[in-house]
């Protein structure tokens, strides 16, 4: 979140991008810059977590993105107000789980109702909540005492515009992953502008994100430019801008299922990618006389859940910290 020069501010302006800079390292993703009120803009980079290069750092790629001329022209001379990060549930229609279970419903962004083609999810989350309220009201009127599986929600969802919107956007992400930025972008343009999203087939991602990470021996380390403190910044000063706080002397909420894997596999085979995919500097390799050791700086955690998804050995279990700690974002 930035405050920029009033002469550069254009309330309501939306800038979307795709591909660069992630494409230079074989990764996919998109970007955005939104002009808000009060001279503020929100700028961000979305990195798909199916990338293969363990040396890639989404945070550093974001710093590179801000140097792009179309983005830089708005940010130059401005002031950084806040920083944050989170993993986006953007699998969309193809990744939706069964949304009802005995005693509850799984709704909104937790279920994955984001329309990633538009990078919009508030309206879809609200609609899923409205459908849930109608389903619960109907069950209560029918004498339901609770704890039942409200399967009526699935029917209401299927008959709503929410289903239609997500179904029409179902191929957007998989097309970019399968065909790349340019061919995938061309496919999506044809799909949405000429066919209205009504393709007779469905593209799907059939592999897990963590399973796409390749051994470090196949790549060269990426040398990123040092931050200038004006347009680009380091991770720790950025975490400070997120107003993150946790209660002291509590159990670490980032748990290793098998601590030996951190060095035996992650360090030796993948060059400890957790040092780079974490946007907050939580994971750090400390070199000691006895050998390298993984240090977890849990107090830095932004609760983005990336480590829970991208760890190549699925060795990190993210649990809720005590005391409701975490980031405290203003106006984000």
Short mmCIF file of N, CA and C in Angstrom, two decimals, residues 50-56 209-221 264-273 276 310 312-313:
data_model
loop_
_atom_site.label_atom_id
_atom_site.label_comp_id
_atom_site.label_asym_id
_atom_site.label_seq_id
_atom_site.Cartn_x
_atom_site.Cartn_y
_atom_site.Cartn_z
N UNK A 50 3.42 -23.20 -8.47
CA UNK A 50 3.84 -24.42 -9.17
C UNK A 50 5.19 -24.25 -9.87
N UNK A 51 5.95 -23.24 -9.49
CA UNK A 51 7.24 -23.01 -10.15
C UNK A 51 8.24 -24.10 -9.75
N UNK A 52 9.26 -24.30 -10.62
CA UNK A 52 10.22 -25.38 -10.45
C UNK A 52 11.54 -24.93 -9.83
N UNK A 53 11.95 -23.69 -10.06
CA UNK A 53 13.26 -23.21 -9.65
C UNK A 53 13.30 -22.91 -8.15
N UNK A 54 14.04 -23.67 -7.35
CA UNK A 54 14.05 -23.43 -5.90
C UNK A 54 14.75 -22.15 -5.50
N UNK A 55 15.49 -21.53 -6.44
CA UNK A 55 16.17 -20.27 -6.14
C UNK A 55 15.27 -19.06 -6.35
N UNK A 56 14.09 -19.26 -6.90
CA UNK A 56 13.18 -18.14 -7.15
C UNK A 56 12.62 -17.62 -5.83
N UNK A 209 1.39 -28.28 -6.27
CA UNK A 209 2.37 -27.21 -6.41
C UNK A 209 3.74 -27.63 -5.85
N UNK A 210 3.75 -28.25 -4.68
CA UNK A 210 5.03 -28.61 -4.08
C UNK A 210 5.76 -29.67 -4.90
N UNK A 211 5.01 -30.49 -5.62
CA UNK A 211 5.61 -31.54 -6.43
C UNK A 211 6.32 -31.03 -7.67
N UNK A 212 6.12 -29.74 -8.00
CA UNK A 212 6.74 -29.17 -9.19
C UNK A 212 8.15 -28.64 -8.92
N UNK A 213 8.52 -28.50 -7.65
CA UNK A 213 9.84 -27.97 -7.33
C UNK A 213 10.92 -28.98 -7.74
N UNK A 214 11.92 -28.52 -8.46
CA UNK A 214 12.98 -29.39 -8.98
C UNK A 214 14.24 -29.25 -8.13
N UNK A 215 15.16 -30.22 -8.17
CA UNK A 215 16.41 -30.13 -7.42
C UNK A 215 17.22 -28.90 -7.81
N UNK A 216 17.92 -28.35 -6.85
CA UNK A 216 18.68 -27.12 -7.09
C UNK A 216 19.81 -27.33 -8.10
N UNK A 217 20.28 -28.56 -8.25
CA UNK A 217 21.38 -28.84 -9.17
C UNK A 217 21.04 -28.53 -10.62
N UNK A 218 19.76 -28.40 -10.91
CA UNK A 218 19.34 -28.10 -12.28
C UNK A 218 19.33 -26.61 -12.59
N UNK A 219 19.62 -25.77 -11.59
CA UNK A 219 19.50 -24.32 -11.77
C UNK A 219 20.73 -23.60 -11.21
N UNK A 220 20.88 -22.37 -11.66
CA UNK A 220 21.89 -21.49 -11.11
C UNK A 220 21.23 -20.54 -10.10
N UNK A 221 21.89 -20.21 -9.00
CA UNK A 221 21.30 -19.24 -8.07
C UNK A 221 20.97 -17.92 -8.77
N UNK A 264 18.69 -32.78 5.57
CA UNK A 264 18.99 -33.94 4.72
C UNK A 264 18.39 -33.83 3.33
N UNK A 265 17.22 -33.20 3.22
CA UNK A 265 16.55 -33.12 1.91
C UNK A 265 16.44 -31.67 1.44
N UNK A 266 15.76 -30.83 2.22
CA UNK A 266 15.54 -29.45 1.78
C UNK A 266 16.85 -28.70 1.52
N UNK A 267 17.80 -28.83 2.44
CA UNK A 267 19.07 -28.09 2.31
C UNK A 267 19.96 -28.69 1.23
N UNK A 268 20.14 -30.00 1.28
CA UNK A 268 21.10 -30.64 0.38
C UNK A 268 20.57 -30.82 -1.03
N UNK A 269 19.28 -31.03 -1.19
CA UNK A 269 18.73 -31.28 -2.52
C UNK A 269 18.08 -30.06 -3.14
N UNK A 270 17.41 -29.24 -2.32
CA UNK A 270 16.66 -28.10 -2.86
C UNK A 270 17.22 -26.74 -2.44
N UNK A 271 18.40 -26.72 -1.81
CA UNK A 271 19.03 -25.46 -1.39
C UNK A 271 18.14 -24.65 -0.46
N UNK A 272 17.39 -25.33 0.40
CA UNK A 272 16.51 -24.69 1.40
C UNK A 272 15.61 -23.63 0.79
N UNK A 273 14.66 -24.01 -0.06
CA UNK A 273 13.80 -23.03 -0.73
C UNK A 273 12.91 -22.25 0.23
N UNK A 276 13.47 -18.66 0.65
CA UNK A 276 13.10 -17.75 -0.43
C UNK A 276 11.60 -17.68 -0.67
N UNK A 310 4.07 -25.01 -0.28
CA UNK A 310 5.20 -25.16 -1.21
C UNK A 310 6.32 -26.04 -0.70
N UNK A 312 8.74 -28.79 -0.33
CA UNK A 312 8.82 -29.94 -1.22
C UNK A 312 8.61 -31.28 -0.54
N UNK A 313 8.88 -31.38 0.75
CA UNK A 313 8.68 -32.64 1.47
C UNK A 313 7.39 -32.63 2.29
#
